[in-house]
PDB file of C-alpha atoms in Angstrom:
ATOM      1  CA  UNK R   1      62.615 239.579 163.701  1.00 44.00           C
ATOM      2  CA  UNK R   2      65.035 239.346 161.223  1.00 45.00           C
ATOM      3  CA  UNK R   3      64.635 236.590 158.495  1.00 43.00           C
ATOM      4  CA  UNK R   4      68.336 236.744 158.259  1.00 45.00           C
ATOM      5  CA  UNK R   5      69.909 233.616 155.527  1.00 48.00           C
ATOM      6  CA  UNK R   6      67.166 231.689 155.600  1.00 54.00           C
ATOM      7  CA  UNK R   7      65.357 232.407 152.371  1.00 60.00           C
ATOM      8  CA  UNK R   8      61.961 234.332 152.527  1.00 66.00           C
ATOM      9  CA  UNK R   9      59.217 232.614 151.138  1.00 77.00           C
ATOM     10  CA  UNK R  10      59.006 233.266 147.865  1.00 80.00           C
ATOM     11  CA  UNK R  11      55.500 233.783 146.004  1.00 80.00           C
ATOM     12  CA  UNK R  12      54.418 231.139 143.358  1.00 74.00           C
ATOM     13  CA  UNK R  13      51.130 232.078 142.299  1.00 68.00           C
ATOM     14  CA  UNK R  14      50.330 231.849 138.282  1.00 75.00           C
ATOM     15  CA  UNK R  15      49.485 235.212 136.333  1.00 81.00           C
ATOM     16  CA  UNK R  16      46.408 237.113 138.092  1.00 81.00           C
ATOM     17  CA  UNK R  17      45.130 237.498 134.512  1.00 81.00           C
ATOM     18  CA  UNK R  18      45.208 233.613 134.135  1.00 82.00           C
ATOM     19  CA  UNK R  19      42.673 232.149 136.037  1.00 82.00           C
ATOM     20  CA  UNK R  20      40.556 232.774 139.396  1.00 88.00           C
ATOM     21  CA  UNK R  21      43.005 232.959 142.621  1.00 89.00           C
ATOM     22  CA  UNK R  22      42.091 230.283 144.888  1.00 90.00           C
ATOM     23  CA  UNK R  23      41.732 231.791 148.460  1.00 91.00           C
ATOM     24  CA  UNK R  24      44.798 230.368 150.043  1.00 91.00           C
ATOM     25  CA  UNK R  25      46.969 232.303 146.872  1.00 90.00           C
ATOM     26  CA  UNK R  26      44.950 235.119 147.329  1.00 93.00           C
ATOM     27  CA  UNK R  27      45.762 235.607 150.926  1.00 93.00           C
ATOM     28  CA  UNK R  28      49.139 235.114 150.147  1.00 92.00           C
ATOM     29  CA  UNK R  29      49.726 237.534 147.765  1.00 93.00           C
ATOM     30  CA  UNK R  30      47.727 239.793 149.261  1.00 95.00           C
ATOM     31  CA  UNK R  31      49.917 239.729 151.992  1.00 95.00           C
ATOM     32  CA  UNK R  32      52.727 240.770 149.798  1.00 95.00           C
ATOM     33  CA  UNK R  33      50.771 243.471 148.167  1.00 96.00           C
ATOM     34  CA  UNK R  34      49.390 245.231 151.604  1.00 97.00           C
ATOM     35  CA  UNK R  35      52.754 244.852 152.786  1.00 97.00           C
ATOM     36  CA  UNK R  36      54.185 247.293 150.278  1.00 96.00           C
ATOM     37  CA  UNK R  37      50.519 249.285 150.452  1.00 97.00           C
ATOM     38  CA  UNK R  38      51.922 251.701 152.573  1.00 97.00           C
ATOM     39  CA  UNK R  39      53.760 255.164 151.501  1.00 96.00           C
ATOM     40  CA  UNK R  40      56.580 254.839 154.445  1.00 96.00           C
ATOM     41  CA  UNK R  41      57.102 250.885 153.421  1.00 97.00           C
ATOM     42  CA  UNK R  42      57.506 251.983 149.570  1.00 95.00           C
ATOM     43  CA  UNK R  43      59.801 254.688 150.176  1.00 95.00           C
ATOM     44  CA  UNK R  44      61.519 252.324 152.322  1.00 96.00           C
ATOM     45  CA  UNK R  45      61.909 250.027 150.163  1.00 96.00           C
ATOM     46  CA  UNK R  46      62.896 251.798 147.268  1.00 94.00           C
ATOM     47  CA  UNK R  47      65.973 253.521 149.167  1.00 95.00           C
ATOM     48  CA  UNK R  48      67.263 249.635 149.423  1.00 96.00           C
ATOM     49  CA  UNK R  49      66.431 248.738 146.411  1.00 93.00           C
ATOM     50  CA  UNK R  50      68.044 251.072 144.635  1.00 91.00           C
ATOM     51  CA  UNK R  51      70.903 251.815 147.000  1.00 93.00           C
ATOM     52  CA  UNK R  52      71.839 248.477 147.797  1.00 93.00           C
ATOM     53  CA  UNK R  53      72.515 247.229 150.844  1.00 96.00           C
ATOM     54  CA  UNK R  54      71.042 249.615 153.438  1.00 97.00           C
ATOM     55  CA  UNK R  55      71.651 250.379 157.575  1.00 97.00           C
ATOM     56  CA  UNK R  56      68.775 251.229 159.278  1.00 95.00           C
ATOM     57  CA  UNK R  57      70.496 253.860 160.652  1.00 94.00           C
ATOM     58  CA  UNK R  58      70.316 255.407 157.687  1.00 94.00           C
ATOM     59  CA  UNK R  59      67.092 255.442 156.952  1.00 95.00           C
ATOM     60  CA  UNK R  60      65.987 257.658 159.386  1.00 91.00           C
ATOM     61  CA  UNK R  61      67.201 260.971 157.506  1.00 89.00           C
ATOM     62  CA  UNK R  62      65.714 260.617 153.882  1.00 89.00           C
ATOM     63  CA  UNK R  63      62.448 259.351 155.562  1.00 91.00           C
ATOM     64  CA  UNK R  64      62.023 261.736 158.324  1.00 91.00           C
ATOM     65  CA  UNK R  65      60.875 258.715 161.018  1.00 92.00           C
ATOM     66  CA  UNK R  66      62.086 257.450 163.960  1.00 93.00           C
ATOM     67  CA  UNK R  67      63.561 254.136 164.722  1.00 93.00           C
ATOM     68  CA  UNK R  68      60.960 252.306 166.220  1.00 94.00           C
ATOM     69  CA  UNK R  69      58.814 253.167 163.334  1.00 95.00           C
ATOM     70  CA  UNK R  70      60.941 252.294 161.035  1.00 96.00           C
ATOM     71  CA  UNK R  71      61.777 248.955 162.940  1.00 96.00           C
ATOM     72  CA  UNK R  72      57.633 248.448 162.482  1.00 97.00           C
ATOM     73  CA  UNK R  73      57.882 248.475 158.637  1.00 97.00           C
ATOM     74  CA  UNK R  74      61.019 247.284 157.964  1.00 97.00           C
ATOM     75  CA  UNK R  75      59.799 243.953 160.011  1.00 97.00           C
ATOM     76  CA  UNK R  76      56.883 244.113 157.765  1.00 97.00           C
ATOM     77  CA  UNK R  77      58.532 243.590 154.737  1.00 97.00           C
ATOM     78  CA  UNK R  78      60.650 241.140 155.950  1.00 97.00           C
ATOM     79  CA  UNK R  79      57.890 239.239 156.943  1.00 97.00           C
ATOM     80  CA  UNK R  80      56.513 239.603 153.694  1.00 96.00           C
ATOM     81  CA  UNK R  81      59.811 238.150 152.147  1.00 96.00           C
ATOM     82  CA  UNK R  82      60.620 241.628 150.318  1.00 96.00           C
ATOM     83  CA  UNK R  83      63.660 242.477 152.120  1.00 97.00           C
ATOM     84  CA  UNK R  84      65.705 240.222 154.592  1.00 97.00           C
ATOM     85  CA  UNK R  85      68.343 241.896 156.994  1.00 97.00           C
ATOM     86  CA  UNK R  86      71.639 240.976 158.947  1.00 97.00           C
ATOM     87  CA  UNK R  87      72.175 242.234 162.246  1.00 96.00           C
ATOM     88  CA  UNK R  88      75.742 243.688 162.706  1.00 96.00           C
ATOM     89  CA  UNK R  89      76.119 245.004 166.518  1.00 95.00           C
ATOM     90  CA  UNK R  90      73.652 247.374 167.420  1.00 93.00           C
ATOM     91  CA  UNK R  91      72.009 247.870 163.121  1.00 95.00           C
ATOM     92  CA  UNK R  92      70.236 246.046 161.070  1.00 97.00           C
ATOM     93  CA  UNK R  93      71.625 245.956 157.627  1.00 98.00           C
ATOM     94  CA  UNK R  94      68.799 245.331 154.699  1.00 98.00           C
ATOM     95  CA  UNK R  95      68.894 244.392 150.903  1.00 97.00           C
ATOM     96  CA  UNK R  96      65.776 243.661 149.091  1.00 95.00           C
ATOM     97  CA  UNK R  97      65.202 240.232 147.834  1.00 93.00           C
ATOM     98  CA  UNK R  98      65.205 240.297 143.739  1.00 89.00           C
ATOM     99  CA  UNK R  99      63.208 237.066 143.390  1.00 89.00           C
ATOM    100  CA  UNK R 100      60.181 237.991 145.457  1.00 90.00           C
ATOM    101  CA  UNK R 101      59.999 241.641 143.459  1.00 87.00           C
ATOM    102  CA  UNK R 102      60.352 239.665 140.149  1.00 86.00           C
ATOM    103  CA  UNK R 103      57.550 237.164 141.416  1.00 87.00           C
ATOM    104  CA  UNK R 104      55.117 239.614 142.292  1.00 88.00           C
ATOM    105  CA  UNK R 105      55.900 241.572 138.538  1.00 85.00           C
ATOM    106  CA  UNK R 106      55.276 238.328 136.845  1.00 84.00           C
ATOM    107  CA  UNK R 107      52.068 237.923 139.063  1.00 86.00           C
ATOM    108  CA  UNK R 108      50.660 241.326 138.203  1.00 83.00           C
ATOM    109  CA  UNK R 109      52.563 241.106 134.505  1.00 73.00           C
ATOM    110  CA  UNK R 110      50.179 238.961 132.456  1.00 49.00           C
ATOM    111  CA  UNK R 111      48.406 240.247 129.563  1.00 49.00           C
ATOM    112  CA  UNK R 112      44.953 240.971 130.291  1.00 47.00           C
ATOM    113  CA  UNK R 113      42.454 238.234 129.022  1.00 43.00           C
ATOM    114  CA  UNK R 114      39.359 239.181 126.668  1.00 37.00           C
ATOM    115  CA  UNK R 115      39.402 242.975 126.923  1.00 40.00           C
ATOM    116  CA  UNK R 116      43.013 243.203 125.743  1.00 36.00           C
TER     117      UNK R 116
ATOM    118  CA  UNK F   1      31.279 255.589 142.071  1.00 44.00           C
ATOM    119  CA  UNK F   2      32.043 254.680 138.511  1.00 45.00           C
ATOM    120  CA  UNK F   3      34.543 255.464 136.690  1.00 43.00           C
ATOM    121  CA  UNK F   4      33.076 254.787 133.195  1.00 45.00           C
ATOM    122  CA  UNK F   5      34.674 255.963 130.153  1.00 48.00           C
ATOM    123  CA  UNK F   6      36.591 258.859 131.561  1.00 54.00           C
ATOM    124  CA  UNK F   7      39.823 257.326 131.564  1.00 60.00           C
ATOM    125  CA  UNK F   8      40.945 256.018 135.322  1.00 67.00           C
ATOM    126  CA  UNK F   9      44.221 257.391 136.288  1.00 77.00           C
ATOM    127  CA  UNK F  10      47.736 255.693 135.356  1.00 79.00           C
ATOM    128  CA  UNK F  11      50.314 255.496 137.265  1.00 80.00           C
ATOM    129  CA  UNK F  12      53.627 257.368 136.055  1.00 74.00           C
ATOM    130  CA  UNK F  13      56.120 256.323 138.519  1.00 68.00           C
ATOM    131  CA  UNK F  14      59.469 255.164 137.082  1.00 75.00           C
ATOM    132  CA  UNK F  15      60.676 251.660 138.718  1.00 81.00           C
ATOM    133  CA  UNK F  16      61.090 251.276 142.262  1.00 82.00           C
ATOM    134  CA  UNK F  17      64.553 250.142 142.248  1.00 81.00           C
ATOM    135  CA  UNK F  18      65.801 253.172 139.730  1.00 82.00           C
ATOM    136  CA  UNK F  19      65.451 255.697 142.793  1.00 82.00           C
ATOM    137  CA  UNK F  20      64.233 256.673 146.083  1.00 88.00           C
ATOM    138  CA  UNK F  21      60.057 257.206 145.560  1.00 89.00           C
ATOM    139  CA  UNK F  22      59.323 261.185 146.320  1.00 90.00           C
ATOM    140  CA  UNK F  23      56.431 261.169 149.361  1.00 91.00           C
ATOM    141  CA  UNK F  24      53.759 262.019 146.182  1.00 91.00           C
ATOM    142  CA  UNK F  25      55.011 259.102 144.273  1.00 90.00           C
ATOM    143  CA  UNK F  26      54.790 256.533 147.330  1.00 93.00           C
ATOM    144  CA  UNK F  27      50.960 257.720 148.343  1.00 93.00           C
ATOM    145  CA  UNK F  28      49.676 257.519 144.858  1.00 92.00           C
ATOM    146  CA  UNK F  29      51.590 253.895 144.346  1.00 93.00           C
ATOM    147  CA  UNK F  30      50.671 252.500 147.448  1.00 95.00           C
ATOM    148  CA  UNK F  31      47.185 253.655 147.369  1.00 95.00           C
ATOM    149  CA  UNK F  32      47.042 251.187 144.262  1.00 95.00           C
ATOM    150  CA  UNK F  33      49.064 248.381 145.771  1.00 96.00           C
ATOM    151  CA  UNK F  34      46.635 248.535 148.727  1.00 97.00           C
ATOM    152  CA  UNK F  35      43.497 248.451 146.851  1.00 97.00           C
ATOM    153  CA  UNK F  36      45.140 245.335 145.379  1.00 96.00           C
ATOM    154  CA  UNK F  37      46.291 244.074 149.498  1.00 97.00           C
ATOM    155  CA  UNK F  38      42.956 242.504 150.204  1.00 97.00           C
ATOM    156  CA  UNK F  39      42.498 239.047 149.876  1.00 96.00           C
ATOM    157  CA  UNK F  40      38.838 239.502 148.510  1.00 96.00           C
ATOM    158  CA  UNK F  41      39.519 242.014 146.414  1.00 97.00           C
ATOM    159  CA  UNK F  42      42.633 240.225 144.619  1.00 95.00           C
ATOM    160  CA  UNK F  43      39.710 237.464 144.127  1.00 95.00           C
ATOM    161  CA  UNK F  44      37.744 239.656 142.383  1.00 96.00           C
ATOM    162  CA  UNK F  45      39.953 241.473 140.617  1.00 96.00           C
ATOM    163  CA  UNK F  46      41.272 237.748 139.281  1.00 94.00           C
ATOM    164  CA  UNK F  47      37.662 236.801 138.402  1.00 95.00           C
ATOM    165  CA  UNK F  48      37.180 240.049 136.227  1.00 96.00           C
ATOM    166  CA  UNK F  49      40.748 239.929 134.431  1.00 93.00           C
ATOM    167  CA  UNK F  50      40.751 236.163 133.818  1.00 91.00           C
ATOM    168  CA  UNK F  51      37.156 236.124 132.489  1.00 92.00           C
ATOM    169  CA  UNK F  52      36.718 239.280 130.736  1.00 93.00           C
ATOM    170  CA  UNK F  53      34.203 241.832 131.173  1.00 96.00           C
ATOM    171  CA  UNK F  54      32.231 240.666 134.294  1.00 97.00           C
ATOM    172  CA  UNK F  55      28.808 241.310 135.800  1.00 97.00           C
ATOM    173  CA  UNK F  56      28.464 242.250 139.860  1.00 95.00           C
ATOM    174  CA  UNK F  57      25.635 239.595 139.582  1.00 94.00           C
ATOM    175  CA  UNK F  58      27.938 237.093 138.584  1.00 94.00           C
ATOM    176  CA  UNK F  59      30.418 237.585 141.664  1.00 95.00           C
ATOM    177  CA  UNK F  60      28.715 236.990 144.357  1.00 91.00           C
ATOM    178  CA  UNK F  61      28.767 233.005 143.780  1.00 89.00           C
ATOM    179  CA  UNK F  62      32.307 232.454 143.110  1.00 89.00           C
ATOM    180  CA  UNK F  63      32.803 234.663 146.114  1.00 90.00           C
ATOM    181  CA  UNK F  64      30.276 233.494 148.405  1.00 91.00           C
ATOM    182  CA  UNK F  65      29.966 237.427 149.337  1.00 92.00           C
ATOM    183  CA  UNK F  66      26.616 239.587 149.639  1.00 93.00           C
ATOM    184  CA  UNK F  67      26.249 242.175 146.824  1.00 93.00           C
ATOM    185  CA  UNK F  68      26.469 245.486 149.376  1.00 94.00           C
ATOM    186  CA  UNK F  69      30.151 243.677 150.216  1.00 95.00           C
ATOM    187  CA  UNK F  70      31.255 243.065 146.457  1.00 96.00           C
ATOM    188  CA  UNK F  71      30.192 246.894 145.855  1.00 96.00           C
ATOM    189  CA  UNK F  72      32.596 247.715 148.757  1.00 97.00           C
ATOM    190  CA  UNK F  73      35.415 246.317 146.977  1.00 97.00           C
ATOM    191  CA  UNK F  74      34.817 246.532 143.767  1.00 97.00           C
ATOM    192  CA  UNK F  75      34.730 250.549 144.308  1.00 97.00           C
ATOM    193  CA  UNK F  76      38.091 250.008 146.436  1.00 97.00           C
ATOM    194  CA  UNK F  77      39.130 248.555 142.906  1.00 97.00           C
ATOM    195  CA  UNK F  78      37.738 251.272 140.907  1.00 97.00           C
ATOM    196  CA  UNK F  79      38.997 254.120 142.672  1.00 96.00           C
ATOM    197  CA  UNK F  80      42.582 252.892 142.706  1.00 96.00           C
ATOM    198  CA  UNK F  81      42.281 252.401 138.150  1.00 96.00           C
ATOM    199  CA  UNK F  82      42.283 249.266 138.212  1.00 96.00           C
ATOM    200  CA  UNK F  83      38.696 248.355 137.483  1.00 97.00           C
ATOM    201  CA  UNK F  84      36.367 249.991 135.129  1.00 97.00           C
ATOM    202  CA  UNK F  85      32.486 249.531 135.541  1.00 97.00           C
ATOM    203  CA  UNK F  86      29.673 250.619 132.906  1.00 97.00           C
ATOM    204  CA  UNK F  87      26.180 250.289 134.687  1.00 96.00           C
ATOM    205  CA  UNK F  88      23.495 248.441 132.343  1.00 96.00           C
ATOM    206  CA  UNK F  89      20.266 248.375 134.191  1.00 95.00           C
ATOM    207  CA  UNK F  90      20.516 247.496 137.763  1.00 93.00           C
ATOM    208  CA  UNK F  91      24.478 245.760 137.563  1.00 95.00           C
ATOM    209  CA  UNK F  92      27.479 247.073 136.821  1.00 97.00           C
ATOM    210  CA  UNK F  93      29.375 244.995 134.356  1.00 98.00           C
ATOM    211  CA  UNK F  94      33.356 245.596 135.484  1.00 98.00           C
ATOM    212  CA  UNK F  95      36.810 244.665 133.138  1.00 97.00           C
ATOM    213  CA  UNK F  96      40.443 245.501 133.912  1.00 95.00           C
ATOM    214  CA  UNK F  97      42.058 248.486 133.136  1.00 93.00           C
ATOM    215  CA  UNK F  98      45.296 246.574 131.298  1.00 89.00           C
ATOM    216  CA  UNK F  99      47.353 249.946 131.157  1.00 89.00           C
ATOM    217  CA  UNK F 100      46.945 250.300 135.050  1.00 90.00           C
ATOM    218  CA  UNK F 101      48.422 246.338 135.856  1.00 87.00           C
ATOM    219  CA  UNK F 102      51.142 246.862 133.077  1.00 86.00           C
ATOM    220  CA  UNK F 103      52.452 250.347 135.069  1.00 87.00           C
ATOM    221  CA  UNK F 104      52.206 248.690 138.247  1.00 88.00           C
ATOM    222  CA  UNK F 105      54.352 245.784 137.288  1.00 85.00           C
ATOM    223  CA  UNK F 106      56.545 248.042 135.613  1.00 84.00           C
ATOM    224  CA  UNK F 107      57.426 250.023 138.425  1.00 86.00           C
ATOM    225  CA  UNK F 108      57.492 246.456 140.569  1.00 83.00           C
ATOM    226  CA  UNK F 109      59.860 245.057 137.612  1.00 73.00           C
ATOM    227  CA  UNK F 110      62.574 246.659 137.517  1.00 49.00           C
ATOM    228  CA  UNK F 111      65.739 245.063 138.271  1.00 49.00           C
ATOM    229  CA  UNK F 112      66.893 245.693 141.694  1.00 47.00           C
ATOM    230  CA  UNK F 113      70.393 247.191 141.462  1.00 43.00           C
ATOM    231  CA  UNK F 114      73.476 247.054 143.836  1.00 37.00           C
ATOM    232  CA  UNK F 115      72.998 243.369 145.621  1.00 40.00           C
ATOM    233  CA  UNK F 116      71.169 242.087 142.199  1.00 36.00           C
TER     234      UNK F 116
END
């Protein structure tokens, strides 16, 4: 399932460092995290991100997968709002989705408290 | 395990959205962003970084987790850098490894190129 032009849902959780996650943010951004916990969803997601706009019929080379597997991950990290994709005849087309990257640095970006 | 004061082991990788990860890169990265994928674990890990240096025996309340399920995670945390624990009697008292978040949200922060 594509999440095609509807925006993803984008994390909105405070600094980690800031105070104690309540359980619903934690399971949310947990989500996020396992989503991109996974060596063929990182290298995945780093060819779009830093090729742009990506067919997933051209992912199969660089990773070495097959299409159903990649189909498995890339739905993944739409679902986790990382990457959303258009469908254009018989491909998927991908680009990552700069806000929910930046919102998951600025969660994990905060100075660490006391121990500095 | 502990990882007292050995130092833990930083991640190196250059930004995700610079180039495509290397198979090496995307293991040792997502080993890290999965040790941070677990709802209980982010909890803990948010406890510990908010409030400083933090005992085991002060974890299990907040948590409303047994201590044999706390020492599961908090050596998922451990083993990924994240966490470092120095054992003082019968609890381990656990802080943040800052240099550990700061790479990971460095190599989460980059700014995603082509479709920016």
């Amino acid at each position: 399932m594509t999440t095609e032009d509807q925006g993803p849902d984008i994390l909105c959780c405070p600094p980690l460092a800031d105070h104690v996650l309540s359980e619903g943010d934690a399971v949310r951004l947990a989500a996020v995290l396992a989503a991109l916990g996974d060596p063929v969803r990182l290298r995945i997601f780093s060819i779009i991100a830093s090729q742009g706009e990506t067919c997933s019929c051209n992912l199969e080379g660089p990773l070495g997968k097959s299409q159903p597997t990649i189909s498995h991950h890339t739905r993944k990290l739409a679902e986790a709002g990382l990457i959303v994709g258009e469908r254009r005849g018989r491909w998927t087309w991908w680009q990552v989705v700069p806000d929910q990257l930046d919102a998951l640095a600025a969660v994990l970006g905060a100075t660490v408290g006391a121990d500095g």
